Amino acid sequence: MTETRAKRGRPRAFDRAAALTAATRLFWEHGYEATSIGELTEAMGIRPGSLYAAFGDKKSLFKEVVRSYGRSPVGAFMGVALEEEPTAHAAFTRILREAAVIYPDPAHPAGCLTISAATNVTPQDAEVEAFLRNIRNENLNVFEAHLRTAQQAGELSDAANPRALAAYFAAIIQGMSQRARDGAAAAELTETAELALAAWPAA
Amino acid sequence: MTETRAKRGRPRAFDRAAALTAATRLFWEHGYEATSIGELTEAMGIRPGSLYAAFGDKKSLFKEVVRSYGRSPVGAFMGVALEEEPTAHAAFTRILREAAVIYPDPAHPAGCLTISAATNVTPQDAEVEAFLRNIRNENLNVFEAHLRTAQQAGELSDAANPRALAAYFAAIIQGMSQRARDGAAAAELTETAELALAAWPAA
DNA sequence: GCCATTTTAGAGCGCTCGTTCAAGAAGGCG
DNA sequence: CGCCTTCTTGAACGAGCGCTCTAAAATGGC
């Protein structure tokens, strides 16, 4: 399913990973419904038949894009910070500071794909909207769990509310993504990150 | 242009304001492109010809919806708070606390129309996206001007950065709107608002 | 060398989109 | 009343949508 070497049949003439990257860029920039199959095939350098043979329908392609994005450096930096930093405070500090630099990076479309790629959607694509919403709410649960663990370890004041703090960080991150899409530069977002960190409960 | 009494000709058979409200609800819920003329005419209780005669094309209708929303209680609460509260701190406290209650209010679609109604858009409707983005960035400028004035009046520490503080509040408000659309209740958003207010610079 | 298998290119499917048009209906005004 | 103006209705326009189909082309296995 992942990288099975085709034995029989005509070999694929295009780079599947490169095509997926091109699709990612389009969905990231314009969102799910505002990206047409025609734009996708042109950017991916293939014809519709090849797209449907390699990725299934548009919905499947989008979900594969989202999964691939979640494994990429830009999409996974939060999980990496939570894993690598020794304390919760260090982890969230790093998350906000990195988001401030990553979100407006001109090397890719602004903001976070998971946050902004399926916000305006027709009723028949509500499933796609829910797919991303579930990821966002699951990330919030990861934040909460991490903060709760930190509290039990004594890193975080007993008076603090892990769920409330997690929701606060989720909101500021989503806001920073939106601001990046509205043109905010890394300098502004870094100031926002520093101000946001003032909410960390006093020891 | 606003409410000119029609003198000659067949009178309009529908309530223009009620139709605008119905359109507002749809655009608010699904966004600009994900709302079709067919859905609009059905919700407004009119036929396409009547829509085009009364509101112009889809873009014009949307812009009128946005302007009308900006004059409604839900759309204007920030400006009201800035105008009514005696200090900048009181104003932003009120803005965040009210947003926490208004955004998830089930009496209307979740979140802020200006923030979320044109985020995913095809290239040919980029103008509509820019129309909302300009409003958001203009609101940010209003925040900054208000904070700058407060600083000159001695309400805000000289060490504070009005632009950075304005951008921070803009980000948290946009994040709260997104969280409301993701299902966050007033209780969670109120906690977020209180945490966000911790960023206010010490006197 | 042929067959089975897979991918390719390109045309085209049914459907919905935003928008327009022609004809009829409903009021004010002479 | 009959005219002028405006609104309503319902059908229809061209364009683009997601997706599929047919044939030809390109490989490995026998």
GROMACS .gro file of C-alpha atoms (C1' of nucleotides) in nm:
model
  466
    1MET     CA    1   0.000   0.000   0.000
    2THR     CA    2   0.287   0.234   0.081
    3GLU     CA    3   0.563   0.170  -0.176
    4THR     CA    4   0.496  -0.171  -0.330
    5ARG     CA    5   0.719  -0.219  -0.634
    6ALA     CA    6   0.495  -0.277  -0.931
    7LYS     CA    7   0.592  -0.603  -1.094
    8ARG     CA    8   0.366  -0.638  -1.391
    9GLY     CA    9   0.208  -0.375  -1.613
   10ARG     CA   10   0.317  -0.042  -1.753
   11PRO     CA   11   0.522   0.148  -1.498
   12ARG     CA   12   0.399   0.481  -1.362
   13ALA     CA   13   0.551   0.766  -1.558
   14PHE     CA   14   0.532   1.031  -1.282
   15ASP     CA   15   0.678   1.070  -0.934
   16ARG     CA   16   0.394   0.991  -0.697
   17ALA     CA   17   0.553   1.176  -0.403
   18ALA     CA   18   0.620   1.486  -0.612
   19ALA     CA   19   0.262   1.484  -0.739
   20LEU     CA   20   0.140   1.459  -0.380
   21THR     CA   21   0.356   1.757  -0.285
   22ALA     CA   22   0.207   1.961  -0.569
   23ALA     CA   23  -0.143   1.867  -0.456
   24THR     CA   24  -0.055   1.958  -0.098
   25ARG     CA   25   0.052   2.304  -0.203
   26LEU     CA   26  -0.276   2.368  -0.385
   27PHE     CA   27  -0.502   2.237  -0.107
   28TRP     CA   28  -0.297   2.431   0.147
   29GLU     CA   29  -0.330   2.754  -0.049
   30HIS     CA   30  -0.693   2.744  -0.158
   31GLY     CA   31  -0.859   2.473   0.048
   32TYR     CA   32  -1.038   2.152  -0.046
   33GLU     CA   33  -1.336   2.261  -0.253
   34ALA     CA   34  -1.171   2.568  -0.407
   35THR     CA   35  -0.910   2.338  -0.563
   36SER     CA   36  -1.044   2.169  -0.878
   37ILE     CA   37  -0.935   1.843  -1.035
   38GLY     CA   38  -0.826   2.049  -1.335
   39GLU     CA   39  -0.591   2.262  -1.128
   40LEU     CA   40  -0.463   1.953  -0.952
   41THR     CA   41  -0.388   1.757  -1.270
   42GLU     CA   42  -0.212   2.058  -1.421
   43ALA     CA   43   0.004   2.119  -1.113
   44MET     CA   44   0.076   1.748  -1.073
   45GLY     CA   45   0.159   1.715  -1.442
   46ILE     CA   46  -0.078   1.424  -1.500
   47ARG     CA   47  -0.415   1.352  -1.660
   48PRO     CA   48  -0.735   1.283  -1.463
   49GLY     CA   49  -0.719   0.910  -1.532
   50SER     CA   50  -0.374   0.886  -1.376
   51LEU     CA   51  -0.485   1.083  -1.071
   52TYR     CA   52  -0.785   0.858  -1.008
   53ALA     CA   53  -0.579   0.543  -1.063
   54ALA     CA   54  -0.306   0.654  -0.823
   55PHE     CA   55  -0.500   0.834  -0.550
   56GLY     CA   56  -0.865   0.733  -0.577
   57ASP     CA   57  -1.115   1.018  -0.578
   58LYS     CA   58  -1.063   1.380  -0.471
   59LYS     CA   59  -1.159   1.308  -0.110
   60SER     CA   60  -0.905   1.025  -0.082
   61LEU     CA   61  -0.634   1.240  -0.233
   62PHE     CA   62  -0.707   1.516   0.017
   63LYS     CA   63  -0.696   1.279   0.312
   64GLU     CA   64  -0.365   1.138   0.191
   65VAL     CA   65  -0.237   1.496   0.159
   66VAL     CA   66  -0.341   1.567   0.517
   67ARG     CA   67  -0.176   1.252   0.649
   68SER     CA   68   0.142   1.327   0.457
   69TYR     CA   69   0.137   1.687   0.584
   70GLY     CA   70   0.103   1.559   0.939
   71ARG     CA   71   0.423   1.358   0.895
   72SER     CA   72   0.615   1.648   0.740
   73PRO     CA   73   0.835   1.883   0.945
   74VAL     CA   74   0.587   2.169   0.906
   75GLY     CA   75   0.294   1.958   1.015
   76ALA     CA   76   0.462   1.765   1.293
   77PHE     CA   77   0.658   2.032   1.477
   78MET     CA   78   0.417   2.041   1.770
   79GLY     CA   79   0.438   1.671   1.840
   80VAL     CA   80   0.817   1.687   1.812
   81ALA     CA   81   0.836   1.971   2.064
   82LEU     CA   82   0.607   1.791   2.308
   83GLU     CA   83   0.826   1.484   2.280
   84GLU     CA   84   1.168   1.646   2.293
   85GLU     CA   85   1.131   1.922   2.551
   86PRO     CA   86   1.185   1.820   2.910
   87THR     CA   87   0.906   2.031   3.060
   88ALA     CA   88   0.562   2.132   2.944
   89HIS     CA   89   0.653   2.498   2.974
   90ALA     CA   90   0.954   2.449   2.748
   91ALA     CA   91   0.743   2.252   2.502
   92PHE     CA   92   0.468   2.513   2.465
   93THR     CA   93   0.722   2.794   2.453
   94ARG     CA   94   0.894   2.618   2.166
   95ILE     CA   95   0.566   2.540   1.993
   96LEU     CA   96   0.453   2.901   1.989
   97ARG     CA   97   0.793   3.038   1.886
   98GLU     CA   98   0.829   2.784   1.607
   99ALA     CA   99   0.474   2.843   1.483
  100ALA     CA  100   0.558   3.214   1.461
  101VAL     CA  101   0.839   3.136   1.218
  102ILE     CA  102   0.690   2.840   1.030
  103TYR     CA  103   0.342   2.977   0.957
  104PRO     CA  104   0.455   3.282   0.755
  105ASP     CA  105   0.748   3.101   0.588
  106PRO     CA  106   0.730   3.187   0.216
  107ALA     CA  107   0.868   2.843   0.130
  108HIS     CA  108   0.511   2.717   0.153
  109PRO     CA  109   0.154   2.853   0.172
  110ALA     CA  110   0.087   3.054   0.488
  111GLY     CA  111  -0.061   2.908   0.803
  112CYS     CA  112  -0.150   2.551   0.891
  113LEU     CA  113  -0.318   2.321   0.638
  114THR     CA  114  -0.508   2.135   0.908
  115ILE     CA  115  -0.651   2.460   1.039
  116SER     CA  116  -0.747   2.630   0.716
  117ALA     CA  117  -0.792   2.384   0.429
  118ALA     CA  118  -1.156   2.293   0.487
  119THR     CA  119  -1.333   2.577   0.664
  120ASN     CA  120  -1.581   2.673   0.391
  121VAL     CA  121  -1.751   2.365   0.261
  122THR     CA  122  -2.079   2.262   0.096
  123PRO     CA  123  -2.308   2.023   0.286
  124GLN     CA  124  -2.206   1.727   0.068
  125ASP     CA  125  -1.843   1.771   0.173
  126ALA     CA  126  -1.918   1.812   0.543
  127GLU     CA  127  -1.727   1.489   0.600
  128VAL     CA  128  -1.404   1.656   0.487
  129GLU     CA  129  -1.463   1.947   0.723
  130ALA     CA  130  -1.527   1.703   1.008
  131PHE     CA  131  -1.213   1.508   0.917
  132LEU     CA  132  -0.995   1.814   0.984
  133ARG     CA  133  -1.202   1.925   1.281
  134ASN     CA  134  -1.145   1.588   1.445
  135ILE     CA  135  -0.770   1.625   1.398
  136ARG     CA  136  -0.780   1.970   1.556
  137ASN     CA  137  -0.985   1.856   1.852
  138GLU     CA  138  -0.762   1.553   1.892
  139ASN     CA  139  -0.458   1.780   1.903
  140LEU     CA  140  -0.634   1.975   2.176
  141ASN     CA  141  -0.677   1.653   2.373
  142VAL     CA  142  -0.305   1.580   2.332
  143PHE     CA  143  -0.227   1.926   2.469
  144GLU     CA  144  -0.455   1.865   2.766
  145ALA     CA  145  -0.307   1.524   2.841
  146HIS     CA  146   0.043   1.667   2.826
  147LEU     CA  147  -0.045   1.950   3.064
  148ARG     CA  148  -0.223   1.713   3.300
  149THR     CA  149   0.083   1.491   3.315
  150ALA     CA  150   0.300   1.797   3.378
  151GLN     CA  151   0.071   1.901   3.660
  152GLN     CA  152   0.096   1.560   3.821
  153ALA     CA  153   0.475   1.587   3.789
  154GLY     CA  154   0.462   1.915   3.977
  155GLU     CA  155   0.568   2.125   3.678
  156LEU     CA  156   0.241   2.312   3.672
  157SER     CA  157   0.058   2.480   3.959
  158ASP     CA  158  -0.219   2.276   4.116
  159ALA     CA  159  -0.443   2.578   4.068
  160ALA     CA  160  -0.399   2.564   3.690
  161ASN     CA  161  -0.667   2.409   3.470
  162PRO     CA  162  -0.504   2.179   3.212
  163ARG     CA  163  -0.808   2.171   2.984
  164ALA     CA  164  -0.848   2.549   2.990
  165LEU     CA  165  -0.479   2.604   2.926
  166ALA     CA  166  -0.482   2.354   2.638
  167ALA     CA  167  -0.784   2.526   2.481
  168TYR     CA  168  -0.614   2.862   2.522
  169PHE     CA  169  -0.301   2.745   2.342
  170ALA     CA  170  -0.509   2.582   2.070
  171ALA     CA  171  -0.692   2.911   2.017
  172ILE     CA  172  -0.378   3.121   2.001
  173ILE     CA  173  -0.218   2.879   1.756
  174GLN     CA  174  -0.524   2.885   1.531
  175GLY     CA  175  -0.526   3.264   1.555
  176MET     CA  176  -0.158   3.283   1.461
  177SER     CA  177  -0.225   3.064   1.158
  178GLN     CA  178  -0.504   3.295   1.046
  179ARG     CA  179  -0.291   3.603   1.102
  180ALA     CA  180  -0.015   3.447   0.892
  181ARG     CA  181  -0.263   3.393   0.611
  182ASP     CA  182  -0.366   3.756   0.646
  183GLY     CA  183  -0.007   3.860   0.588
  184ALA     CA  184   0.143   3.876   0.938
  185ALA     CA  185   0.523   3.836   0.932
  186ALA     CA  186   0.734   3.625   1.166
  187ALA     CA  187   0.825   3.934   1.370
  188GLU     CA  188   0.461   4.008   1.455
  189LEU     CA  189   0.380   3.645   1.526
  190THR     CA  190   0.683   3.613   1.752
  191GLU     CA  191   0.559   3.910   1.956
  192THR     CA  192   0.218   3.743   1.972
  193ALA     CA  193   0.381   3.420   2.091
  194GLU     CA  194   0.570   3.598   2.368
  195LEU     CA  195   0.258   3.778   2.487
  196ALA     CA  196   0.063   3.453   2.477
  197LEU     CA  197   0.320   3.285   2.701
  198ALA     CA  198   0.240   3.537   2.973
  199ALA     CA  199  -0.069   3.329   3.043
  200TRP     CA  200   0.142   3.045   3.181
  201PRO     CA  201   0.038   3.010   3.545
  202ALA     CA  202   0.285   3.132   3.806
  203ALA     CA  203   0.462   2.855   3.996
  204MET     CA  204  -3.040   5.349  -0.198
  205THR     CA  205  -3.124   5.251   0.156
  206GLU     CA  206  -3.502   5.244   0.185
  207THR     CA  207  -3.641   5.445  -0.106
  208ARG     CA  208  -4.016   5.393  -0.127
  209ALA     CA  209  -4.090   5.246  -0.466
  210LYS     CA  210  -4.340   5.470  -0.638
  211ARG     CA  211  -4.403   5.316  -0.977
  212GLY     CA  212  -4.405   4.954  -1.084
  213ARG     CA  213  -4.507   4.628  -0.927
  214PRO     CA  214  -4.424   4.625  -0.558
  215ARG     CA  215  -4.170   4.378  -0.421
  216ALA     CA  216  -4.348   4.073  -0.284
  217PHE     CA  217  -4.083   3.973  -0.028
  218ASP     CA  218  -3.924   4.137   0.276
  219ARG     CA  219  -3.583   4.252   0.158
  220ALA     CA  220  -3.439   4.269   0.510
  221ALA     CA  221  -3.565   3.920   0.597
  222ALA     CA  222  -3.417   3.784   0.275
  223LEU     CA  223  -3.086   3.948   0.362
  224THR     CA  224  -3.096   3.786   0.705
  225ALA     CA  225  -3.155   3.445   0.548
  226ALA     CA  226  -2.861   3.500   0.312
  227THR     CA  227  -2.645   3.611   0.604
  228ARG     CA  228  -2.715   3.291   0.789
  229LEU     CA  229  -2.613   3.077   0.491
  230PHE     CA  230  -2.294   3.269   0.412
  231TRP     CA  231  -2.208   3.269   0.784
  232GLU     CA  232  -2.252   2.895   0.810
  233HIS     CA  233  -2.090   2.770   0.489
  234GLY     CA  234  -1.892   3.063   0.350
  235TYR     CA  235  -1.910   3.251   0.022
  236GLU     CA  236  -1.836   2.992  -0.244
  237ALA     CA  237  -1.987   2.696  -0.062
  238THR     CA  238  -2.323   2.876  -0.065
  239SER     CA  239  -2.497   2.842  -0.402
  240ILE     CA  240  -2.752   3.070  -0.561
  241GLY     CA  241  -2.993   2.777  -0.543
  242GLU     CA  242  -2.955   2.745  -0.167
  243LEU     CA  243  -2.982   3.121  -0.131
  244THR     CA  244  -3.302   3.153  -0.333
  245GLU     CA  245  -3.460   2.865  -0.145
  246ALA     CA  246  -3.370   3.006   0.197
  247MET     CA  247  -3.474   3.357   0.093
  248GLY     CA  248  -3.801   3.231  -0.054
  249ILE     CA  249  -3.747   3.397  -0.391
  250ARG     CA  250  -3.652   3.308  -0.749
  251PRO     CA  251  -3.315   3.391  -0.907
  252GLY     CA  252  -3.458   3.682  -1.106
  253SER     CA  253  -3.580   3.851  -0.790
  254LEU     CA  254  -3.245   3.801  -0.619
  255TYR     CA  255  -3.053   3.955  -0.906
  256ALA     CA  256  -3.299   4.245  -0.935
  257ALA     CA  257  -3.284   4.325  -0.564
  258PHE     CA  258  -2.921   4.258  -0.477
  259GLY     CA  259  -2.720   4.247  -0.800
  260ASP     CA  260  -2.491   3.950  -0.843
  261LYS     CA  261  -2.367   3.704  -0.581
  262LYS     CA  262  -2.063   3.914  -0.495
  263SER     CA  263  -2.274   4.226  -0.435
  264LEU     CA  264  -2.515   4.030  -0.217
  265PHE     CA  265  -2.227   3.897  -0.011
  266LYS     CA  266  -2.075   4.240   0.037
  267GLU     CA  267  -2.412   4.378   0.147
  268VAL     CA  268  -2.443   4.086   0.390
  269VAL     CA  269  -2.101   4.170   0.534
  270ARG     CA  270  -2.187   4.539   0.570
  271SER     CA  271  -2.519   4.455   0.734
  272TYR     CA  272  -2.347   4.207   0.966
  273GLY     CA  273  -2.099   4.477   1.065
  274ARG     CA  274  -2.388   4.697   1.176
  275SER     CA  275  -2.564   4.420   1.368
  276PRO     CA  276  -2.513   4.364   1.742
  277VAL     CA  277  -2.310   4.047   1.681
  278GLY     CA  278  -2.086   4.215   1.428
  279ALA     CA  279  -2.041   4.547   1.602
  280PHE     CA  280  -1.983   4.450   1.964
  281MET     CA  281  -1.612   4.525   1.949
  282GLY     CA  282  -1.658   4.879   1.826
  283VAL     CA  283  -1.925   4.937   2.088
  284ALA     CA  284  -1.696   4.818   2.365
  285LEU     CA  285  -1.410   5.036   2.245
  286GLU     CA  286  -1.644   5.333   2.240
  287GLU     CA  287  -1.827   5.276   2.566
  288GLU     CA  288  -1.559   5.154   2.805
  289PRO     CA  289  -1.362   5.425   2.985
  290THR     CA  290  -1.024   5.252   2.961
  291ALA     CA  291  -0.854   5.036   2.703
  292HIS     CA  292  -0.812   4.758   2.957
  293ALA     CA  293  -1.183   4.759   3.032
  294ALA     CA  294  -1.262   4.765   2.661
  295PHE     CA  295  -1.047   4.464   2.568
  296THR     CA  296  -1.162   4.274   2.875
  297ARG     CA  297  -1.520   4.328   2.767
  298ILE     CA  298  -1.443   4.239   2.404
  299LEU     CA  299  -1.290   3.903   2.494
  300ARG     CA  300  -1.559   3.815   2.747
  301GLU     CA  301  -1.837   3.907   2.507
  302ALA     CA  302  -1.676   3.718   2.219
  303ALA     CA  303  -1.666   3.410   2.443
  304VAL     CA  304  -2.044   3.425   2.479
  305ILE     CA  305  -2.144   3.555   2.136
  306TYR     CA  306  -1.933   3.326   1.914
  307PRO     CA  307  -2.085   2.997   2.034
  308ASP     CA  308  -2.439   3.138   2.072
  309PRO     CA  309  -2.673   2.884   1.906
  310ALA     CA  310  -2.901   3.170   1.798
  311HIS     CA  311  -2.675   3.209   1.495
  312PRO     CA  312  -2.394   3.022   1.316
  313ALA     CA  313  -2.080   2.984   1.527
  314GLY     CA  314  -1.790   3.224   1.516
  315CYS     CA  315  -1.746   3.549   1.329
  316LEU     CA  316  -1.866   3.589   0.970
  317THR     CA  317  -1.589   3.833   0.887
  318ILE     CA  318  -1.328   3.587   1.007
  319SER     CA  319  -1.457   3.268   0.852
  320ALA     CA  320  -1.685   3.332   0.554
  321ALA     CA  321  -1.422   3.357   0.279
  322THR     CA  322  -1.116   3.158   0.381
  323ASN     CA  323  -1.125   2.891   0.108
  324VAL     CA  324  -1.173   3.056  -0.226
  325THR     CA  325  -1.093   2.992  -0.595
  326PRO     CA  326  -0.858   3.234  -0.772
  327GLN     CA  327  -1.145   3.407  -0.952
  328ASP     CA  328  -1.304   3.500  -0.619
  329ALA     CA  329  -0.980   3.622  -0.462
  330GLU     CA  330  -1.138   3.967  -0.448
  331VAL     CA  331  -1.397   3.845  -0.198
  332GLU     CA  332  -1.125   3.695   0.020
  333ALA     CA  333  -0.933   4.024   0.007
  334PHE     CA  334  -1.250   4.215   0.094
  335LEU     CA  335  -1.279   4.035   0.427
  336ARG     CA  336  -0.906   4.035   0.487
  337ASN     CA  337  -0.902   4.413   0.453
  338ILE     CA  338  -1.176   4.443   0.712
  339ARG     CA  339  -0.981   4.220   0.952
  340ASN     CA  340  -0.659   4.413   0.902
  341GLU     CA  341  -0.845   4.741   0.940
  342ASN     CA  342  -0.990   4.617   1.269
  343LEU     CA  343  -0.637   4.541   1.378
  344ASN     CA  344  -0.540   4.899   1.299
  345VAL     CA  345  -0.831   5.024   1.507
  346PHE     CA  346  -0.709   4.810   1.798
  347GLU     CA  347  -0.360   4.953   1.761
  348ALA     CA  348  -0.480   5.313   1.745
  349HIS     CA  349  -0.693   5.262   2.054
  350LEU     CA  350  -0.402   5.113   2.249
  351ARG     CA  351  -0.168   5.388   2.131
  352THR     CA  352  -0.410   5.651   2.253
  353ALA     CA  353  -0.443   5.469   2.584
  354GLN     CA  354  -0.067   5.462   2.619
  355GLN     CA  355  -0.044   5.835   2.559
  356ALA     CA  356  -0.313   5.882   2.823
  357GLY     CA  357  -0.099   5.689   3.069
  358GLU     CA  358  -0.337   5.390   3.088
  359LEU     CA  359  -0.081   5.157   2.940
  360SER     CA  360   0.283   5.106   3.040
  361ASP     CA  361   0.532   5.293   2.824
  362ALA     CA  362   0.717   4.964   2.785
  363ALA     CA  363   0.416   4.807   2.613
  364ASN     CA  364   0.402   4.777   2.235
  365PRO     CA  365   0.058   4.884   2.106
  366ARG     CA  366   0.098   4.718   1.768
  367ALA     CA  367   0.213   4.390   1.921
  368LEU     CA  368  -0.067   4.395   2.176
  369ALA     CA  369  -0.324   4.471   1.906
  370ALA     CA  370  -0.198   4.182   1.690
  371TYR     CA  371  -0.209   3.951   1.992
  372PHE     CA  372  -0.570   4.037   2.066
  373ALA     CA  373  -0.662   4.001   1.700
  374ALA     CA  374  -0.504   3.655   1.697
  375ILE     CA  375  -0.678   3.536   2.013
  376ILE     CA  376  -1.014   3.664   1.885
  377GLN     CA  377  -0.970   3.484   1.554
  378GLY     CA  378  -0.866   3.173   1.742
  379MET     CA  379  -1.173   3.192   1.965
  380SER     CA  380  -1.395   3.223   1.657
  381GLN     CA  381  -1.236   2.910   1.509
  382ARG     CA  382  -1.269   2.722   1.837
  383ALA     CA  383  -1.637   2.817   1.849
  384ARG     CA  384  -1.684   2.675   1.499
  385ASP     CA  385  -1.509   2.360   1.617
  386GLY     CA  386  -1.767   2.323   1.892
  387ALA     CA  387  -1.617   2.509   2.187
  388ALA     CA  388  -1.882   2.624   2.437
  389ALA     CA  389  -1.903   2.960   2.610
  390ALA     CA  390  -1.750   2.813   2.925
  391GLU     CA  391  -1.430   2.709   2.747
  392LEU     CA  392  -1.405   3.034   2.553
  393THR     CA  393  -1.454   3.235   2.872
  394GLU     CA  394  -1.161   3.053   3.029
  395THR     CA  395  -0.959   3.126   2.716
  396ALA     CA  396  -1.054   3.494   2.741
  397GLU     CA  397  -0.944   3.516   3.104
  398LEU     CA  398  -0.610   3.349   3.028
  399ALA     CA  399  -0.560   3.579   2.731
  400LEU     CA  400  -0.609   3.884   2.950
  401ALA     CA  401  -0.305   3.780   3.154
  402ALA     CA  402  -0.097   3.922   2.872
  403TRP     CA  403  -0.202   4.276   2.960
  404PRO     CA  404   0.120   4.457   3.060
  405ALA     CA  405   0.165   4.529   3.429
  406ALA     CA  406   0.120   4.891   3.524
  407DG     C1'  407   0.685  -1.363  -2.906
  408DC     C1'  408   0.276  -1.340  -2.703
  409DC     C1'  409  -0.028  -1.255  -2.314
  410DA     C1'  410  -0.175  -1.042  -1.892
  411DT     C1'  411  -0.150  -0.628  -1.653
  412DT     C1'  412  -0.114  -0.155  -1.565
  413DT     C1'  413  -0.073   0.333  -1.710
  414DT     C1'  414  -0.133   0.669  -2.043
  415DA     C1'  415  -0.384   1.032  -2.324
  416DG     C1'  416  -0.800   1.241  -2.457
  417DA     C1'  417  -1.270   1.273  -2.519
  418DG     C1'  418  -1.682   1.304  -2.291
  419DC     C1'  419  -2.035   1.175  -1.925
  420DG     C1'  420  -2.425   1.390  -1.619
  421DC     C1'  421  -2.468   1.754  -1.312
  422DT     C1'  422  -2.454   2.196  -1.094
  423DC     C1'  423  -2.287   2.646  -1.109
  424DG     C1'  424  -2.389   3.174  -1.160
  425DT     C1'  425  -2.654   3.430  -1.451
  426DT     C1'  426  -2.997   3.594  -1.803
  427DC     C1'  427  -3.418   3.631  -2.061
  428DA     C1'  428  -3.903   3.649  -2.218
  429DA     C1'  429  -4.355   3.665  -2.070
  430DG     C1'  430  -4.695   3.765  -1.743
  431DA     C1'  431  -4.858   4.008  -1.310
  432DA     C1'  432  -4.931   4.410  -1.010
  433DG     C1'  433  -4.917   4.844  -0.867
  434DG     C1'  434  -4.928   5.414  -0.959
  435DC     C1'  435  -5.068   5.773  -1.277
  436DG     C1'  436  -5.288   6.002  -1.668
  437DC     C1'  437  -5.949   5.246  -1.849
  438DG     C1'  438  -5.489   5.193  -2.053
  439DC     C1'  439  -5.000   5.295  -2.001
  440DC     C1'  440  -4.568   5.278  -1.784
  441DT     C1'  441  -4.277   5.083  -1.473
  442DT     C1'  442  -4.113   4.733  -1.189
  443DC     C1'  443  -4.120   4.266  -1.001
  444DT     C1'  444  -4.211   3.756  -1.050
  445DT     C1'  445  -4.192   3.329  -1.269
  446DG     C1'  446  -3.985   2.946  -1.504
  447DA     C1'  447  -3.701   2.800  -1.847
  448DA     C1'  448  -3.267   2.807  -2.022
  449DC     C1'  449  -2.775   2.961  -2.121
  450DG     C1'  450  -2.261   2.849  -2.142
  451DA     C1'  451  -1.912   2.705  -1.842
  452DG     C1'  452  -1.697   2.427  -1.522
  453DC     C1'  453  -1.737   2.059  -1.194
  454DG     C1'  454  -1.591   1.553  -1.038
  455DC     C1'  455  -1.533   1.159  -1.261
  456DT     C1'  456  -1.529   0.765  -1.622
  457DC     C1'  457  -1.447   0.540  -2.046
  458DT     C1'  458  -1.190   0.376  -2.458
  459DA     C1'  459  -0.782   0.280  -2.686
  460DA     C1'  460  -0.315   0.281  -2.729
  461DA     C1'  461   0.133   0.217  -2.506
  462DA     C1'  462   0.461   0.003  -2.200
  463DT     C1'  463   0.628  -0.328  -1.901
  464DG     C1'  464   0.709  -0.845  -1.675
  465DG     C1'  465   0.609  -1.345  -1.697
  466DC     C1'  466   0.572  -1.749  -1.959
   0.00000   0.00000   0.00000
